[in-house]
Tab-separated table of C-alpha atoms in Angstrom:
chain	number	residue	atom	x	y	z
A	1	GLY	CA	0.000	0.000	0.000
A	2	GLU	CA	0.937	3.656	-0.142
A	3	ASP	CA	3.219	5.079	2.501
A	4	VAL	CA	4.115	8.758	2.809
A	5	GLU	CA	6.720	9.816	5.363
A	6	GLN	CA	7.832	13.163	6.720
A	7	SER	CA	10.124	14.261	9.502
A	8	LEU	CA	8.105	15.312	12.540
A	9	PHE	CA	9.641	18.638	13.427
A	10	LEU	CA	11.667	21.475	11.929
A	11	SER	CA	12.847	24.646	13.622
A	12	VAL	CA	14.216	27.598	11.664
A	13	ARG	CA	15.033	31.209	12.420
A	14	GLU	CA	12.952	33.975	10.938
A	15	GLY	CA	14.402	35.057	7.600
A	16	ASP	CA	16.096	31.729	6.912
A	17	SER	CA	14.869	29.198	4.370
A	18	SER	CA	12.906	26.136	5.455
A	19	VAL	CA	13.055	22.841	3.630
A	20	ILE	CA	10.410	20.258	4.445
A	21	ASN	CA	10.938	16.801	3.013
A	22	CYS	CA	8.573	14.010	2.060
A	23	THR	CA	9.153	10.510	0.750
A	24	TYR	CA	6.547	8.274	-0.804
A	25	THR	CA	6.480	4.718	-2.012
A	26	ASP	CA	3.883	4.583	-4.770
A	27	SER	CA	5.510	5.267	-8.118
A	28	SER	CA	2.104	5.675	-9.787
A	29	SER	CA	1.410	8.942	-7.967
A	30	THR	CA	0.067	11.484	-10.411
A	31	TYR	CA	-0.082	14.646	-8.343
A	32	LEU	CA	1.736	15.628	-5.170
A	33	TYR	CA	0.467	18.332	-2.851
A	34	TRP	CA	1.592	20.484	0.022
A	35	TYR	CA	-0.922	21.629	2.632
A	36	LYS	CA	-0.565	23.957	5.599
A	37	GLN	CA	-2.556	23.490	8.798
A	38	GLU	CA	-2.491	26.178	11.442
A	39	PRO	CA	-3.702	25.438	14.993
A	40	GLY	CA	-7.448	24.976	15.092
A	41	ALA	CA	-7.787	25.530	11.360
A	42	GLY	CA	-8.525	23.404	8.330
A	43	LEU	CA	-6.148	22.506	5.530
A	44	GLN	CA	-4.899	25.185	3.197
A	45	LEU	CA	-3.651	24.041	-0.197
A	46	LEU	CA	-0.278	25.714	-0.754
A	47	THR	CA	0.827	24.241	-4.032
A	48	TYR	CA	0.957	21.035	-5.999
A	49	ILE	CA	3.061	19.488	-8.723
A	50	PHE	CA	2.318	17.062	-11.521
A	51	SER	CA	4.499	13.983	-11.481
A	52	ASN	CA	6.135	14.757	-14.820
A	53	MET	CA	7.569	18.007	-13.444
A	54	ASP	CA	10.813	18.428	-11.517
A	55	MET	CA	10.218	21.816	-10.008
A	56	LYS	CA	7.511	24.378	-9.418
A	57	GLN	CA	7.989	27.840	-7.972
A	58	ASP	CA	5.264	30.052	-6.555
A	59	GLN	CA	6.444	33.230	-4.836
A	60	ARG	CA	8.286	32.113	-1.672
A	61	LEU	CA	7.510	28.446	-2.257
A	62	THR	CA	9.596	26.053	-4.332
A	63	VAL	CA	8.605	22.427	-4.805
A	64	LEU	CA	11.215	19.937	-5.961
A	65	LEU	CA	10.306	16.445	-7.104
A	66	ASN	CA	12.792	13.621	-7.556
A	67	LYS	CA	10.619	10.940	-9.057
A	68	LYS	CA	13.433	8.398	-9.235
A	69	ASP	CA	14.011	8.619	-5.484
A	70	LYS	CA	10.308	9.276	-4.747
A	71	HIS	CA	11.303	12.393	-2.842
A	72	LEU	CA	9.370	15.645	-2.631
A	73	SER	CA	10.453	18.823	-0.881
A	74	LEU	CA	8.955	22.195	-0.080
A	75	ARG	CA	11.280	25.135	0.328
A	76	ILE	CA	9.964	28.279	1.973
A	77	ALA	CA	12.189	31.275	1.366
A	78	ASP	CA	12.492	34.066	3.937
A	79	THR	CA	10.499	32.115	6.524
A	80	GLN	CA	8.217	34.243	8.692
A	81	THR	CA	6.594	33.605	12.063
A	82	GLY	CA	3.284	33.299	10.248
A	83	ASP	CA	4.663	30.230	8.490
A	84	SER	CA	4.630	28.323	11.787
A	85	ALA	CA	2.204	25.457	11.218
A	86	ILE	CA	2.020	21.775	10.373
A	87	TYR	CA	2.806	20.971	6.747
A	88	PHE	CA	1.432	17.870	5.087
A	89	CYS	CA	2.468	16.378	1.792
A	90	ALA	CA	-0.081	14.242	0.004
A	91	GLU	CA	-0.169	12.124	-3.093
A	92	MET	CA	-2.969	11.368	-5.492
A	93	HIS	CA	-3.345	8.856	-8.246
A	94	THR	CA	-6.216	9.651	-10.505
A	95	GLY	CA	-6.731	5.960	-11.093
A	96	THR	CA	-7.904	5.616	-7.507
A	97	ALA	CA	-10.851	8.007	-7.704
A	98	SER	CA	-8.777	11.055	-6.790
A	99	LYS	CA	-8.375	10.226	-3.125
A	100	LEU	CA	-5.353	11.568	-1.282
A	101	THR	CA	-2.834	9.736	0.856
A	102	PHE	CA	-1.317	12.089	3.403
A	103	GLY	CA	2.091	12.205	4.962
A	104	THR	CA	2.612	12.201	8.692
A	105	GLY	CA	3.014	15.971	8.845
A	106	THR	CA	5.956	18.220	9.758
A	107	ARG	CA	5.588	20.828	12.460
A	108	LEU	CA	7.503	23.949	11.442
A	109	GLN	CA	8.523	26.259	14.259
A	110	VAL	CA	9.868	29.685	13.312
A	111	THR	CA	11.914	31.406	15.974
A	112	LEU	CA	12.946	35.028	16.237
B	1	SER	CA	-11.390	26.897	-6.603
B	2	ALA	CA	-14.122	25.709	-4.262
B	3	VAL	CA	-15.644	27.022	-1.082
B	4	ILE	CA	-16.606	24.265	1.314
B	5	SER	CA	-18.765	24.911	4.364
B	6	GLN	CA	-18.930	22.396	7.171
B	7	LYS	CA	-21.319	22.371	10.098
B	8	PRO	CA	-20.932	22.177	13.006
B	9	SER	CA	-17.411	23.530	13.391
B	10	ARG	CA	-17.113	21.794	16.734
B	11	ASP	CA	-19.195	19.785	19.151
B	12	ILE	CA	-18.923	17.970	22.448
B	13	CYS	CA	-21.053	14.830	22.529
B	14	GLN	CA	-21.960	12.162	25.022
B	15	ARG	CA	-20.781	8.636	24.363
B	16	GLY	CA	-23.395	6.431	22.745
B	17	THR	CA	-24.986	9.290	20.807
B	18	SER	CA	-24.633	10.150	17.120
B	19	LEU	CA	-23.580	13.329	15.339
B	20	THR	CA	-24.291	14.284	11.747
B	21	ILE	CA	-21.813	16.567	10.015
B	22	GLN	CA	-22.899	18.540	6.981
B	23	CYS	CA	-20.748	19.596	4.040
B	24	GLN	CA	-21.876	22.096	1.428
B	25	VAL	CA	-19.849	22.957	-1.694
B	26	ASP	CA	-20.352	26.002	-3.873
B	27	SER	CA	-20.062	24.010	-7.099
B	28	GLN	CA	-21.280	20.681	-8.394
B	29	VAL	CA	-18.842	17.827	-7.922
B	30	THR	CA	-19.094	14.143	-8.684
B	31	MET	CA	-17.197	12.873	-5.653
B	32	MET	CA	-16.898	14.175	-2.128
B	33	PHE	CA	-14.418	12.745	0.347
B	34	TRP	CA	-14.602	12.407	4.115
B	35	TYR	CA	-11.374	12.324	6.140
B	36	ARG	CA	-10.607	11.883	9.813
B	37	GLN	CA	-7.705	13.491	11.649
B	38	GLN	CA	-7.161	12.001	15.070
B	39	PRO	CA	-5.368	14.165	17.663
B	40	GLY	CA	-1.785	14.801	16.627
B	41	GLN	CA	-2.130	12.564	13.598
B	42	SER	CA	-2.331	12.879	9.853
B	43	LEU	CA	-5.483	12.597	7.771
B	44	THR	CA	-7.040	9.270	6.906
B	45	LEU	CA	-9.699	8.791	4.267
B	46	ILE	CA	-12.948	7.390	5.645
B	47	ALA	CA	-14.986	7.102	2.470
B	48	THR	CA	-15.770	8.515	-0.937
B	49	ALA	CA	-19.329	9.763	-1.430
B	50	ASN	CA	-20.790	9.572	-4.923
B	51	GLN	CA	-24.094	11.114	-5.853
B	52	GLY	CA	-26.667	8.485	-6.660
B	53	SER	CA	-24.800	5.502	-5.293
B	54	GLU	CA	-23.563	4.105	-2.012
B	55	ALA	CA	-20.396	5.493	-0.524
B	56	THR	CA	-17.149	3.570	-0.894
B	57	TYR	CA	-15.477	2.930	2.460
B	58	GLU	CA	-11.784	2.492	3.134
B	59	SER	CA	-10.368	-0.404	5.063
B	60	GLY	CA	-11.220	-0.088	8.734
B	61	PHE	CA	-14.333	2.018	8.232
B	62	VAL	CA	-17.865	0.635	7.915
B	63	ILE	CA	-21.205	2.037	6.898
B	64	ASP	CA	-22.918	1.176	10.175
B	65	LYS	CA	-20.467	3.362	12.082
B	66	PHE	CA	-20.117	6.155	9.506
B	67	PRO	CA	-23.255	6.339	7.364
B	68	ILE	CA	-22.995	8.870	4.555
B	69	SER	CA	-25.630	10.619	2.500
B	70	ARG	CA	-25.116	12.317	-0.858
B	71	PRO	CA	-28.492	13.633	-1.967
B	72	ASN	CA	-27.167	15.974	-4.662
B	73	LEU	CA	-23.986	17.206	-6.315
B	74	THR	CA	-23.270	19.957	-3.787
B	75	PHE	CA	-24.064	18.378	-0.429
B	76	SER	CA	-23.088	15.437	1.742
B	77	THR	CA	-23.442	14.348	5.352
B	78	LEU	CA	-21.331	12.067	7.510
B	79	THR	CA	-22.808	10.585	10.676
B	80	VAL	CA	-20.601	9.326	13.467
B	81	SER	CA	-22.771	6.723	15.183
B	82	ASN	CA	-22.737	5.323	18.701
B	83	MET	CA	-19.803	7.495	19.595
B	84	SER	CA	-17.011	6.602	21.976
B	85	PRO	CA	-14.074	8.746	23.176
B	86	GLU	CA	-11.937	7.118	20.464
B	87	ASP	CA	-14.042	8.949	17.881
B	88	SER	CA	-12.756	12.293	19.143
B	89	SER	CA	-11.147	13.740	16.018
B	90	ILE	CA	-11.405	16.411	13.392
B	91	TYR	CA	-13.599	15.328	10.499
B	92	LEU	CA	-13.042	17.038	7.164
B	93	CYS	CA	-14.823	16.907	3.851
B	94	SER	CA	-12.978	17.455	0.609
B	95	VAL	CA	-13.582	17.857	-3.102
B	96	VAL	CA	-11.271	17.668	-6.090
B	97	ILE	CA	-11.719	20.190	-8.887
B	98	ASN	CA	-9.317	20.149	-11.830
B	99	THR	CA	-6.724	18.168	-9.834
B	100	GLU	CA	-6.828	20.600	-6.895
B	101	ALA	CA	-8.091	19.078	-3.668
B	102	PHE	CA	-9.909	21.485	-1.354
B	103	PHE	CA	-10.950	20.968	2.243
B	104	GLY	CA	-13.582	22.313	4.557
B	105	GLN	CA	-12.564	23.873	7.853
B	106	GLY	CA	-13.345	20.649	9.635
B	107	THR	CA	-15.563	19.588	12.510
B	108	ARG	CA	-13.761	19.151	15.802
B	109	LEU	CA	-15.561	16.425	17.718
B	110	THR	CA	-14.960	15.643	21.363
B	111	VAL	CA	-16.729	12.628	22.856
B	112	VAL	CA	-17.036	12.546	26.614
């Protein structure tokens, strides 16, 4: 079955870059997503990448995909205190009725 | 994009009772998804709700415990039946539109 892993915790200083990593096992993943969850809030879709892409950039966010190693990363440039949250990666294969398999989540703590 | 409204946003329920969670989407969608997020955990798919047919449940989830309705293309309900403290979680509905997966704000359920 699918398995999506993330490191549990990351602490960075304000202004530095954050890199959150995700590994997955299912090579048939079609789309890979990054979500942000702030305390007491729902899931906010940050960005996503199609599996035939290597990189996607959106303002402060850069997604890198290494399909050979089944490794996905999210880089947040100039990290701010408002970026403190839990970040989930998720994979979707359209052949499975578009359901998502989520990673374990990474708690990002931004310190001053 | 999609705007998803969930009700209630939170509730505290007595064990043995049932709670019905409503999910309203601002556009017509074929499939709606119900996820559970247990405290400190990632999201797990409960079932996929299709309009006009029975919901499809994931391994470990059954219709008697989590009955789902899908009366039209913009609305679905999830009932958590005969609740126990182990059902305390956040329940989220989700839709996929043009490969983007959107989530409601979630229903935070506490069973006492």
